[in-house]
Coordinates of C-alpha atoms in Angstrom, one line a residue:
X462 CA -5.1 28.7 204.4
X463 CA -8.4 27.3 205.6
X464 CA -10.3 28.1 202.4
X465 CA -7.7 26.7 200.0
X466 CA -7.4 23.5 201.9
X467 CA -11.2 23.0 202.0
X468 CA -11.5 23.6 198.3
X469 CA -8.6 21.3 197.4
X470 CA -10.0 18.5 199.6
X471 CA -13.5 18.9 198.2
X472 CA -12.4 18.9 194.6
X473 CA -9.7 16.2 194.7
X474 CA -10.9 13.8 197.3
X475 CA -14.6 13.8 196.8
X476 CA -15.6 10.3 195.7
X477 CA -18.8 9.7 193.8
X478 CA -21.5 8.0 195.9
X479 CA -23.4 5.0 194.5
X480 CA -26.4 7.3 193.9
X481 CA -24.2 9.9 192.0
X482 CA -22.6 7.1 190.0
X483 CA -26.0 5.8 189.0
X484 CA -27.1 9.3 188.0
X485 CA -24.0 9.8 185.9
X486 CA -24.2 6.4 184.2
X487 CA -27.3 7.3 182.2
X488 CA -28.5 10.7 181.1
X489 CA -31.7 9.4 179.6
X490 CA -34.2 10.5 182.3
X491 CA -37.8 11.1 181.0
X492 CA -39.0 14.6 181.4
X493 CA -42.5 15.6 182.1
X494 CA -44.2 18.6 180.4
X495 CA -44.1 20.5 183.7
X496 CA -40.3 19.9 184.4
X497 CA -37.9 22.8 184.9
X498 CA -34.9 22.3 182.7
X499 CA -31.8 24.4 182.6
X500 CA -28.7 24.6 180.4
X501 CA -25.3 25.6 181.7
X502 CA -23.3 26.7 178.6
X503 CA -19.6 26.3 179.2
X504 CA -17.1 28.4 177.1
X505 CA -14.5 29.6 179.5
X506 CA -15.2 29.0 183.2
X507 CA -14.3 25.3 182.8
X508 CA -14.6 24.5 186.5
X509 CA -17.0 23.5 189.2
X510 CA -15.7 25.9 192.0
X511 CA -16.9 29.5 192.0
X512 CA -19.2 28.9 189.0
X513 CA -22.4 31.0 189.6
X514 CA -23.8 30.1 186.2
X515 CA -23.7 26.4 187.1
X516 CA -25.1 27.0 190.6
X517 CA -28.0 29.2 189.3
X518 CA -28.8 26.6 186.7
X519 CA -29.1 23.9 189.4
X520 CA -31.4 26.1 191.6
X521 CA -35.0 25.1 191.2
X522 CA -34.3 22.8 188.2
X523 CA -35.3 19.2 187.7
X524 CA -32.7 18.7 185.0
X525 CA -29.5 20.5 184.2
X526 CA -27.7 20.1 180.9
X527 CA -24.0 21.1 181.1
X528 CA -23.1 21.8 177.4
X529 CA -19.8 22.5 175.6
X530 CA -19.7 23.2 171.9
X531 CA -16.7 22.2 169.8
X532 CA -16.4 25.2 167.5
X533 CA -14.9 24.3 164.1
X534 CA -13.9 28.0 163.8
X535 CA -11.2 27.2 166.5
X536 CA -10.8 23.5 166.4
X537 CA -10.8 22.1 162.8
X538 CA -7.3 21.3 161.5
X539 CA -5.8 23.7 159.0
X540 CA -3.1 22.1 156.9
X541 CA -2.0 25.5 155.5
X542 CA -1.2 27.1 158.9
X543 CA 2.5 27.7 159.7
X544 CA 2.4 25.3 162.7
X545 CA 0.3 22.3 163.5
X546 CA -3.2 23.2 164.6
X547 CA -6.4 24.9 163.4
X548 CA -6.6 28.2 161.6
X549 CA -6.7 30.0 165.0
X550 CA -5.0 27.8 167.5
X551 CA -1.9 25.6 167.8
X552 CA -2.1 22.0 168.9
X553 CA -0.8 22.8 172.4
X554 CA -3.8 25.0 173.2
X555 CA -6.2 22.6 171.6
X556 CA -4.7 19.8 173.7
X557 CA -4.9 21.9 176.8
X558 CA -8.6 22.7 176.1
X559 CA -9.4 19.0 175.6
X560 CA -7.7 18.1 178.9
X561 CA -9.6 20.8 180.6
X562 CA -12.9 19.5 179.2
X563 CA -12.1 15.9 180.3
X564 CA -11.3 17.2 183.8
X565 CA -14.6 19.2 183.8
X566 CA -16.5 16.1 182.8
X567 CA -14.9 14.2 185.7
X568 CA -15.8 17.0 188.1
X569 CA -19.4 17.1 187.0
X570 CA -19.7 13.3 187.3
X571 CA -18.6 13.5 190.9
X572 CA -21.6 15.7 191.6
X573 CA -24.1 13.5 189.6
X574 CA -23.9 15.0 186.1
X575 CA -21.7 14.9 183.0
X576 CA -20.6 17.2 180.2
X577 CA -22.6 17.0 177.0
X578 CA -20.4 17.8 174.0
X579 CA -21.7 19.1 170.7
X580 CA -20.0 20.2 167.5
X581 CA -21.0 23.1 165.3
X582 CA -21.5 26.9 165.2
X583 CA -22.2 27.6 168.9
X584 CA -25.1 29.9 168.3
X585 CA -26.8 27.4 166.0
X586 CA -26.2 24.5 168.5
X587 CA -27.5 26.5 171.5
X588 CA -30.7 27.6 169.8
X589 CA -31.3 24.0 168.6
X590 CA -30.8 22.7 172.1
X591 CA -33.2 25.4 173.6
X592 CA -35.8 24.3 171.1
X593 CA -35.4 20.5 171.7
X594 CA -35.0 20.3 175.4
X595 CA -37.9 22.4 176.7
X596 CA -35.5 24.7 178.5
X597 CA -36.7 27.3 181.0
X598 CA -33.4 28.7 182.0
X599 CA -30.1 29.4 180.2
X600 CA -27.0 30.1 182.2
X601 CA -23.5 31.1 181.0
X602 CA -20.6 33.1 182.2
X603 CA -20.4 36.6 180.7
X604 CA -17.7 36.9 178.0
X605 CA -16.3 40.2 176.8
X606 CA -14.6 38.8 173.7
X607 CA -16.2 40.3 170.5
X608 CA -16.6 36.8 169.0
X609 CA -18.8 35.6 171.8
X610 CA -20.5 39.0 172.3
X611 CA -22.0 38.6 168.9
X612 CA -23.0 34.9 169.5
X613 CA -24.4 35.8 172.9
X614 CA -26.5 38.6 171.6
X615 CA -28.1 36.3 169.1
X616 CA -28.8 33.5 171.7
X617 CA -30.2 36.1 174.2
X618 CA -32.5 37.5 171.5
X619 CA -33.9 34.1 170.8
X620 CA -34.3 33.3 174.5
X621 CA -36.1 36.6 175.1
X622 CA -38.6 35.8 172.3
X623 CA -39.3 32.4 173.7
X624 CA -39.6 33.5 177.4
X625 CA -36.4 31.7 178.5
X626 CA -34.7 33.2 181.5
X627 CA -31.0 34.1 180.8
X628 CA -28.5 34.4 183.6
X629 CA -25.1 35.6 182.5
X630 CA -23.0 36.6 185.6
X631 CA -19.5 38.1 185.5
X632 CA -17.2 35.6 187.1
X633 CA -14.2 35.4 184.7
X634 CA -12.7 38.7 186.1
X635 CA -12.5 40.3 189.5
X636 CA -14.7 43.3 188.3
X637 CA -17.4 43.9 185.8
X638 CA -15.7 45.9 183.0
X639 CA -19.1 47.6 182.2
X640 CA -19.3 49.0 185.8
X641 CA -15.7 50.4 185.6
X642 CA -16.4 52.0 182.3
X643 CA -19.6 53.5 183.5
X644 CA -17.8 55.0 186.6
X645 CA -15.3 56.5 184.2
X646 CA -17.9 58.4 182.1
X647 CA -18.3 55.8 179.4
X648 CA -14.7 55.3 178.6
X649 CA -12.2 52.7 180.0
X650 CA -9.4 54.0 182.2
X651 CA -6.1 53.8 180.2
X652 CA -3.6 53.8 183.1
X653 CA -3.2 51.1 185.7
X654 CA -3.4 53.5 188.6
X655 CA -6.6 55.2 187.3
X656 CA -8.1 51.7 187.0
X657 CA -7.2 50.8 190.6
X658 CA -8.7 54.1 191.8
X659 CA -12.0 53.5 190.0
X660 CA -12.2 49.8 190.8
X661 CA -11.5 49.9 194.5
X662 CA -12.1 46.6 196.4
X663 CA -14.1 43.9 194.7
X664 CA -17.7 43.8 196.0
X665 CA -17.5 40.1 196.8
X666 CA -14.2 40.1 198.6
X667 CA -15.5 40.0 202.1
X668 CA -17.4 36.7 201.6
X669 CA -15.7 33.5 200.5
X670 CA -16.5 32.4 196.9
X671 CA -18.2 29.1 196.5
X672 CA -16.3 25.8 196.5
X673 CA -19.0 24.5 194.2
X674 CA -22.2 22.5 194.6
X675 CA -22.0 19.0 196.2
X676 CA -24.6 17.8 193.7
X677 CA -26.7 19.1 190.8
X678 CA -29.7 17.7 189.0
X679 CA -28.8 15.3 186.2
X680 CA -29.4 15.9 182.5
X681 CA -32.8 14.8 181.2
X682 CA -33.8 13.0 178.0
X683 CA -31.7 14.3 175.1
X684 CA -34.0 12.9 172.4
X685 CA -32.3 12.7 169.1
X686 CA -29.7 15.3 169.8
X687 CA -26.2 14.3 168.6
X688 CA -24.1 14.5 171.8
X689 CA -20.7 12.9 172.4
X690 CA -17.9 12.6 174.9
X691 CA -14.9 14.9 174.9
X692 CA -13.1 14.1 171.7
X693 CA -9.5 13.0 171.5
X694 CA -6.9 14.8 169.4
X695 CA -7.1 12.0 166.9
X696 CA -10.9 12.3 166.6
X697 CA -10.5 16.0 165.9
X698 CA -8.1 15.1 163.0
X699 CA -4.8 15.6 164.7
X700 CA -3.6 12.0 164.6
X701 CA -0.5 12.7 162.5
X702 CA 0.6 15.9 164.0
X703 CA 4.3 16.5 163.3
X704 CA 5.1 17.8 166.8
X705 CA 7.6 15.9 168.8
X706 CA 7.2 17.8 172.1
X707 CA 4.1 19.1 173.7
X708 CA 3.4 21.6 176.5
X709 CA 4.4 20.1 179.9
X710 CA 1.4 21.9 181.4
X711 CA -1.7 19.8 181.5
X712 CA -5.1 21.4 181.4
X713 CA -8.0 21.2 183.9
X714 CA -9.4 22.4 187.1
X715 CA -7.7 19.7 189.1
X716 CA -4.3 20.7 187.7
X717 CA -5.1 24.3 188.4
X718 CA -5.9 23.7 192.0
X719 CA -2.8 21.6 192.5
X720 CA -0.5 24.2 190.9
X721 CA -2.2 27.0 193.0
X722 CA -1.7 25.1 196.2
X723 CA 2.0 24.4 195.3
X724 CA 2.6 28.1 194.6
X725 CA 0.8 29.4 197.6
X726 CA 2.2 27.0 200.1
X727 CA 5.4 29.1 199.9
X728 CA 4.0 32.1 201.8
X729 CA 7.3 33.9 201.9
X730 CA 7.5 33.7 198.1
X731 CA 4.0 35.0 197.7
X732 CA 4.7 37.9 200.1
X733 CA 7.9 38.9 198.3
X734 CA 6.7 38.4 194.7
X735 CA 7.8 41.1 192.4
X736 CA 7.0 40.6 188.7
X737 CA 10.0 42.4 187.2
X738 CA 12.5 40.3 189.2
X739 CA 11.6 36.9 187.7
X740 CA 14.1 34.8 185.8
X741 CA 12.9 34.3 182.2
X742 CA 15.6 31.6 181.6
X743 CA 14.3 29.3 184.3
X744 CA 12.4 26.6 182.5
X745 CA 12.7 23.3 184.4
X746 CA 11.1 25.1 187.4
X747 CA 9.6 28.3 186.0
X748 CA 10.0 31.3 188.2
X749 CA 6.3 32.1 188.2
X750 CA 3.0 30.3 189.0
X751 CA 2.2 29.3 185.4
X752 CA -1.4 29.8 186.3
X753 CA -2.2 32.1 183.4
X754 CA -3.5 29.3 181.1
X755 CA -5.8 28.0 183.8
X756 CA -7.1 31.6 184.3
X757 CA -7.5 32.0 180.6
X758 CA -9.8 28.9 180.3
X759 CA -11.4 29.5 183.6
X760 CA -10.1 26.3 185.1
X761 CA -9.1 28.5 188.0
X762 CA -11.3 31.3 189.3
X763 CA -9.5 34.6 189.4
X764 CA -11.7 35.6 192.3
X765 CA -10.7 32.5 194.3
X766 CA -7.0 33.1 193.5
X767 CA -7.4 36.7 194.7
X768 CA -8.9 35.6 198.0
X769 CA -6.2 33.0 198.6
X770 CA -3.5 35.6 198.1
X771 CA -5.4 38.0 200.4
X772 CA -5.6 35.3 203.1
X773 CA -1.8 35.0 203.0
X774 CA -1.3 38.8 203.1
X775 CA -3.3 38.9 206.4
X776 CA -0.8 36.5 208.0
X777 CA 2.6 38.0 207.0
X778 CA 4.3 41.0 208.4
X779 CA 4.7 42.7 205.0
X780 CA 4.2 42.0 201.3
X781 CA 4.7 43.7 198.0
X782 CA 1.9 45.9 196.5
X783 CA 0.5 46.5 193.0
X784 CA 1.6 46.8 190.3
X785 CA 4.4 44.3 191.0
X786 CA 2.7 42.0 193.6
X787 CA 1.0 38.7 192.9
X788 CA -2.5 40.1 193.4
X789 CA -1.3 43.1 191.4
X790 CA -1.0 40.7 188.4
X791 CA -4.6 39.8 188.7
X792 CA -5.5 43.5 188.7
X793 CA -3.4 43.9 185.5
X794 CA -5.5 41.2 183.9
X795 CA -8.7 43.1 184.8
X796 CA -7.2 46.4 183.6
X797 CA -6.5 44.9 180.1
X798 CA -10.0 43.3 180.0
X799 CA -11.6 46.6 180.8
X800 CA -9.5 48.5 178.3
X801 CA -10.2 45.9 175.5
X802 CA -13.9 45.8 176.2
X803 CA -14.3 49.6 176.1
X804 CA -12.0 50.3 173.1
X805 CA -13.4 49.6 169.6
X806 CA -10.8 48.0 167.3
X807 CA -8.3 47.5 170.1
X808 CA -7.0 44.5 168.1
X809 CA -5.7 46.6 165.3
X810 CA -3.8 49.8 164.6
X811 CA -6.2 51.4 162.2
X812 CA -9.4 52.7 163.7
X813 CA -8.0 52.3 167.2
X814 CA -8.3 55.6 169.0
X815 CA -5.7 54.7 171.7
X816 CA -3.1 53.4 169.2
X817 CA -0.2 55.3 167.8
X818 CA -0.2 55.2 164.0
X819 CA 3.3 53.9 163.0
X820 CA 4.6 52.9 159.5
X821 CA 5.8 49.5 160.4
X822 CA 7.9 47.5 158.0
X823 CA 6.4 44.8 155.7
X824 CA 9.3 42.4 155.6
X825 CA 8.0 38.8 155.3
X826 CA 11.5 37.2 155.4
X827 CA 12.5 39.0 158.7
X828 CA 9.1 38.2 160.2
X829 CA 9.3 34.5 159.3
X830 CA 12.9 34.4 160.8
X831 CA 11.5 35.8 164.0
X832 CA 8.4 33.5 164.1
X833 CA 10.4 30.4 163.4
X834 CA 13.4 31.1 165.7
X835 CA 15.9 31.8 163.0
X836 CA 17.0 35.4 163.8
X837 CA 20.6 34.4 164.6
X838 CA 20.2 35.7 168.1
X839 CA 20.2 32.6 170.3
X840 CA 18.3 34.2 173.2
X841 CA 15.5 35.3 170.9
X842 CA 15.4 32.1 168.9
X843 CA 15.4 29.8 172.0
X844 CA 12.4 31.7 173.4
X845 CA 10.5 31.3 170.1
X846 CA 11.3 27.6 170.0
X847 CA 10.1 27.2 173.5
X848 CA 6.9 28.9 172.4
X849 CA 6.4 26.4 169.5
X850 CA 7.2 23.4 171.7
X851 CA 5.6 24.4 175.0
X852 CA 3.0 27.0 174.1
X853 CA 4.3 29.1 176.9
X854 CA 7.3 31.3 178.0
X855 CA 8.0 33.6 180.9
X856 CA 6.5 37.0 180.7
X857 CA 10.0 38.7 180.5
X858 CA 10.9 36.4 177.7
X859 CA 7.7 37.5 175.9
X860 CA 8.8 41.1 176.4
X861 CA 12.1 40.4 174.8
X862 CA 10.9 38.8 171.6
X863 CA 8.0 41.3 171.2
X864 CA 10.4 44.2 171.6
X865 CA 12.9 42.6 169.1
X866 CA 10.1 42.2 166.5
X867 CA 8.7 45.7 166.8
X868 CA 10.5 48.7 168.3
X869 CA 13.8 47.1 169.2
X870 CA 15.2 45.6 166.0
X871 CA 13.0 44.6 163.1
X872 CA 10.3 47.3 163.2
X873 CA 7.6 44.9 162.1
X874 CA 4.0 45.4 162.9
X875 CA 2.8 44.4 166.3
X876 CA -0.3 42.8 164.8
X877 CA 1.8 40.1 163.1
X878 CA 3.5 39.2 166.4
X879 CA 0.2 39.3 168.2
X880 CA -1.2 36.8 165.7
X881 CA 1.7 34.4 166.4
X882 CA 1.2 34.6 170.1
X883 CA -2.6 34.2 169.7
X884 CA -2.1 31.0 167.9
X885 CA 0.7 29.4 169.9
X886 CA 0.3 30.4 173.5
X887 CA -1.8 28.0 175.7
X888 CA -2.7 31.1 177.7
X889 CA -3.5 33.3 174.7
X890 CA -6.2 35.7 175.9
X891 CA -7.7 38.1 173.4
X892 CA -7.8 41.2 175.7
X893 CA -4.4 40.6 177.4
X894 CA -2.6 39.6 174.3
X895 CA -3.7 42.7 172.4
X896 CA -3.0 44.9 175.4
X897 CA 0.5 43.6 175.9
X898 CA 1.4 43.9 172.2
X899 CA 0.2 47.5 172.2
X900 CA 2.3 48.1 175.3
X901 CA 5.4 46.4 174.2
X902 CA 5.5 48.0 170.8
X903 CA 5.0 51.4 172.4
X904 CA 1.8 51.9 170.4
X905 CA -0.3 52.5 173.5
X906 CA -0.1 52.5 177.4
X907 CA 3.7 52.7 177.4
X908 CA 5.7 55.2 175.4
X909 CA 9.4 55.0 176.4
X910 CA 10.5 53.5 173.1
X911 CA 14.1 54.2 173.8
X912 CA 14.1 51.5 176.5
X913 CA 15.0 48.4 174.5
X914 CA 15.7 44.8 175.6
X915 CA 19.1 43.7 174.4
X916 CA 18.9 40.3 172.6
X917 CA 22.3 39.6 174.0
X918 CA 22.9 41.1 177.5
X919 CA 19.4 40.7 178.9
X920 CA 19.5 36.9 178.7
X921 CA 23.1 36.7 179.7
X922 CA 22.4 38.6 182.9
X923 CA 20.0 35.8 184.0
X924 CA 21.7 32.7 182.5
X925 CA 25.5 33.4 181.8
X926 CA 26.1 29.7 180.9
X927 CA 23.3 29.7 178.4
X928 CA 21.6 26.6 179.7
X929 CA 18.2 27.8 178.4
X930 CA 19.7 28.3 174.9
X931 CA 21.4 24.9 175.0
X932 CA 18.1 23.2 175.9
X933 CA 15.9 24.8 173.2
X934 CA 18.6 25.2 170.6
X935 CA 20.6 21.9 170.8
X936 CA 22.6 22.9 167.7
X937 CA 24.4 25.3 170.1
X938 CA 24.8 23.0 173.0
X939 CA 28.6 22.6 172.7
X940 CA 29.2 26.3 172.1
X941 CA 31.5 27.8 174.8
X942 CA 29.6 30.1 177.1
X943 CA 31.6 33.2 176.1
X944 CA 30.1 32.8 172.6
X945 CA 26.7 31.3 173.3
X946 CA 24.8 34.6 173.1
X947 CA 26.9 35.8 170.1
X948 CA 28.0 32.7 168.3
X949 CA 29.0 34.6 165.1
X950 CA 31.9 36.1 167.1
X951 CA 33.4 32.6 167.8
X952 CA 36.5 31.9 165.8
X953 CA 36.1 29.3 163.0
X954 CA 38.1 26.8 165.0
X955 CA 35.7 27.1 167.9
X956 CA 32.7 26.8 165.6
X957 CA 34.1 23.6 164.1
X958 CA 34.8 22.1 167.6
X959 CA 31.3 23.0 168.7
X960 CA 29.9 21.4 165.5
X961 CA 28.0 24.6 164.7
X962 CA 29.2 26.6 161.7
X963 CA 27.4 30.0 161.7
X964 CA 25.7 30.5 158.4
X965 CA 25.4 26.8 157.8
X966 CA 24.2 25.0 161.0
X967 CA 22.8 28.1 162.6
X968 CA 22.0 31.4 161.0
X969 CA 24.0 34.6 161.3
X970 CA 22.2 37.6 162.8
X971 CA 19.4 39.0 160.6
X972 CA 20.3 42.5 161.7
X973 CA 23.1 44.2 163.6
X974 CA 21.4 45.1 166.9
X975 CA 23.2 48.3 167.7
X976 CA 22.5 49.8 164.4
X977 CA 19.0 48.4 164.0
X978 CA 17.9 49.6 167.5
X979 CA 19.1 53.1 166.7
X980 CA 17.2 53.1 163.4
X981 CA 14.0 51.9 165.2
X982 CA 14.3 54.8 167.7
X983 CA 14.7 57.3 164.9
X984 CA 11.6 55.9 163.1
X985 CA 9.5 56.0 166.2
X986 CA 10.6 59.5 167.0
X987 CA 9.3 60.6 163.6
X988 CA 6.1 58.6 163.9
X989 CA 5.4 60.1 167.4
X990 CA 6.0 63.6 166.0
X991 CA 3.5 62.9 163.2
X992 CA 0.9 61.7 165.7
X993 CA 1.4 64.8 167.8
X994 CA 1.0 67.1 164.8
X995 CA -2.1 65.4 163.6
X996 CA -3.6 65.2 167.1
X997 CA -4.0 61.5 166.7
X998 CA -5.8 61.7 163.3
X999 CA -3.1 60.2 161.1
X1000 CA -4.4 59.2 157.7
X1001 CA -3.3 56.3 155.5
X1002 CA -1.8 58.9 153.1
X1003 CA 0.2 60.5 156.0
X1004 CA 1.6 57.0 156.9
X1005 CA 2.5 56.3 153.3
X1006 CA 4.4 59.6 153.0
X1007 CA 6.2 59.0 156.3
X1008 CA 7.1 55.5 155.3
X1009 CA 8.6 56.7 152.0
X1010 CA 10.6 59.4 153.8
X1011 CA 11.9 56.9 156.4
X1012 CA 13.0 54.5 153.6
X1013 CA 14.8 57.3 151.7
X1014 CA 16.5 58.5 154.9
X1015 CA 17.6 54.9 155.5
X1016 CA 19.1 54.1 152.1
X1017 CA 22.7 55.1 153.0
X1018 CA 22.6 53.6 156.6
X1019 CA 21.0 50.5 155.1
X1020 CA 24.1 49.8 153.0
X1021 CA 26.3 50.3 156.1
X1022 CA 24.1 47.8 158.1
X1023 CA 24.5 45.3 155.3
X1024 CA 28.2 45.7 155.3
X1025 CA 28.3 45.4 159.1
X1026 CA 26.2 42.2 159.1
X1027 CA 28.5 40.7 156.5
X1028 CA 31.5 41.7 158.6
X1029 CA 30.0 40.0 161.7
X1030 CA 29.9 36.8 159.7
X1031 CA 33.2 37.0 157.9
X1032 CA 35.1 38.0 161.0
X1033 CA 34.2 34.7 162.6
X1034 CA 35.4 32.6 159.6

């Protein structure tokens, strides 16, 4: 792979020259009134390769200010959150971001610059910098997330008033979602196949994306602006975090390119890749690329990734195709980005035109048991513990726990599960996270709610010995394999020998799966019928009436479930 090798060597082996080192050692370079100064505003896109905003900022400029803003909204510690981190992000994602910023700073220093870090509300900080630095050109990667859409609109308005050029290219995705939506008559395509048909081939695919500039102009005089280096976790207030294990995946462009090369060196694996056939229990060597967090933060260009895959496809006899192929996964990413950008309120059930209105349960105890890995189903709990510790799990593992929370067993609102993933995943991506939760709860995109992941047999199929469970739930490490997925069925003598008494050392199951899954199917059938009858216009009153009816219908079976749960426990004593 000629292009992959050239980029890897440029990025990892490029040593700073004496001139570049001198430039990077001091950012205080006096500007003249006639100088052309530009800002590159980093949010995602934390890379040097394939960064059109950075390259445009460097073109015709005397000084370029690469800026990142530490946003308290995402970064300030929140002592009241259910896990260590801020109000919006767990410590694993914060740590991954800081590592990515350090690597970006290193990459910029190699080409004669450095990263200037500020702290504050991003819009306020950017407008202040534009005022203070005599900026002629503001460059930043286009962002479809509603949070940044609002900030960008404000910054662009100010820039327009002041005669500052704004350059905001689409480089985080393969396609521009606005173009796809326009082609579809103003609405996003809601099936993968219709998206592919509309999108066609990316316009840039025939020419190699940039490996990045060999040099850029340095920052100029920053005056009295309060800039800093990339902060440490301790400097952000996370010095006493009660987390004993962090994600094994380190952030940054360098790590992304190393991992990409490692994955794509196995050309046969790339050619045969089929997403549904991965092993969700493989954790020491995950059965996937683990490139999603690098794509999320833009440490890796999805366009570059796509071209690398295409290069391999040209040189193999046959390969898999979308939707299951490796490049098919990048297209899924664009599909969800487009759907999210073109669908108002896609991050909630109410007011979301593509979402089924379903009277989900409001059971805080069951939800907390799921969130904290205490459901009594080892396969589900081990996955959730991996999420807490690593900030990552295999996509099929995500499917299992999302199904269990919503349509499979607990019938709890997908928004609550979405919030947990949004906080804890290092690759949490607003568009993809919401799209997947809508899909997996059968609220949109996918409607075969009778197809349920078993919290017992699915994991056992991949890992009959339960090694994944033993690693993330050490309380069960000595449980014989015939009981590892259903420890409540182990005789009391076996539990004693395994040093794990069910109900004491490890919880019994919070629901009886067979009964609970049947009940979920019944509820969804009625909810779907209501949505059909109302032609998608289900009112809050309609949902309240259906919820009451479902609860009344469930009263007698509920007692039976309670007795069955108790029997599951007592039979093992």
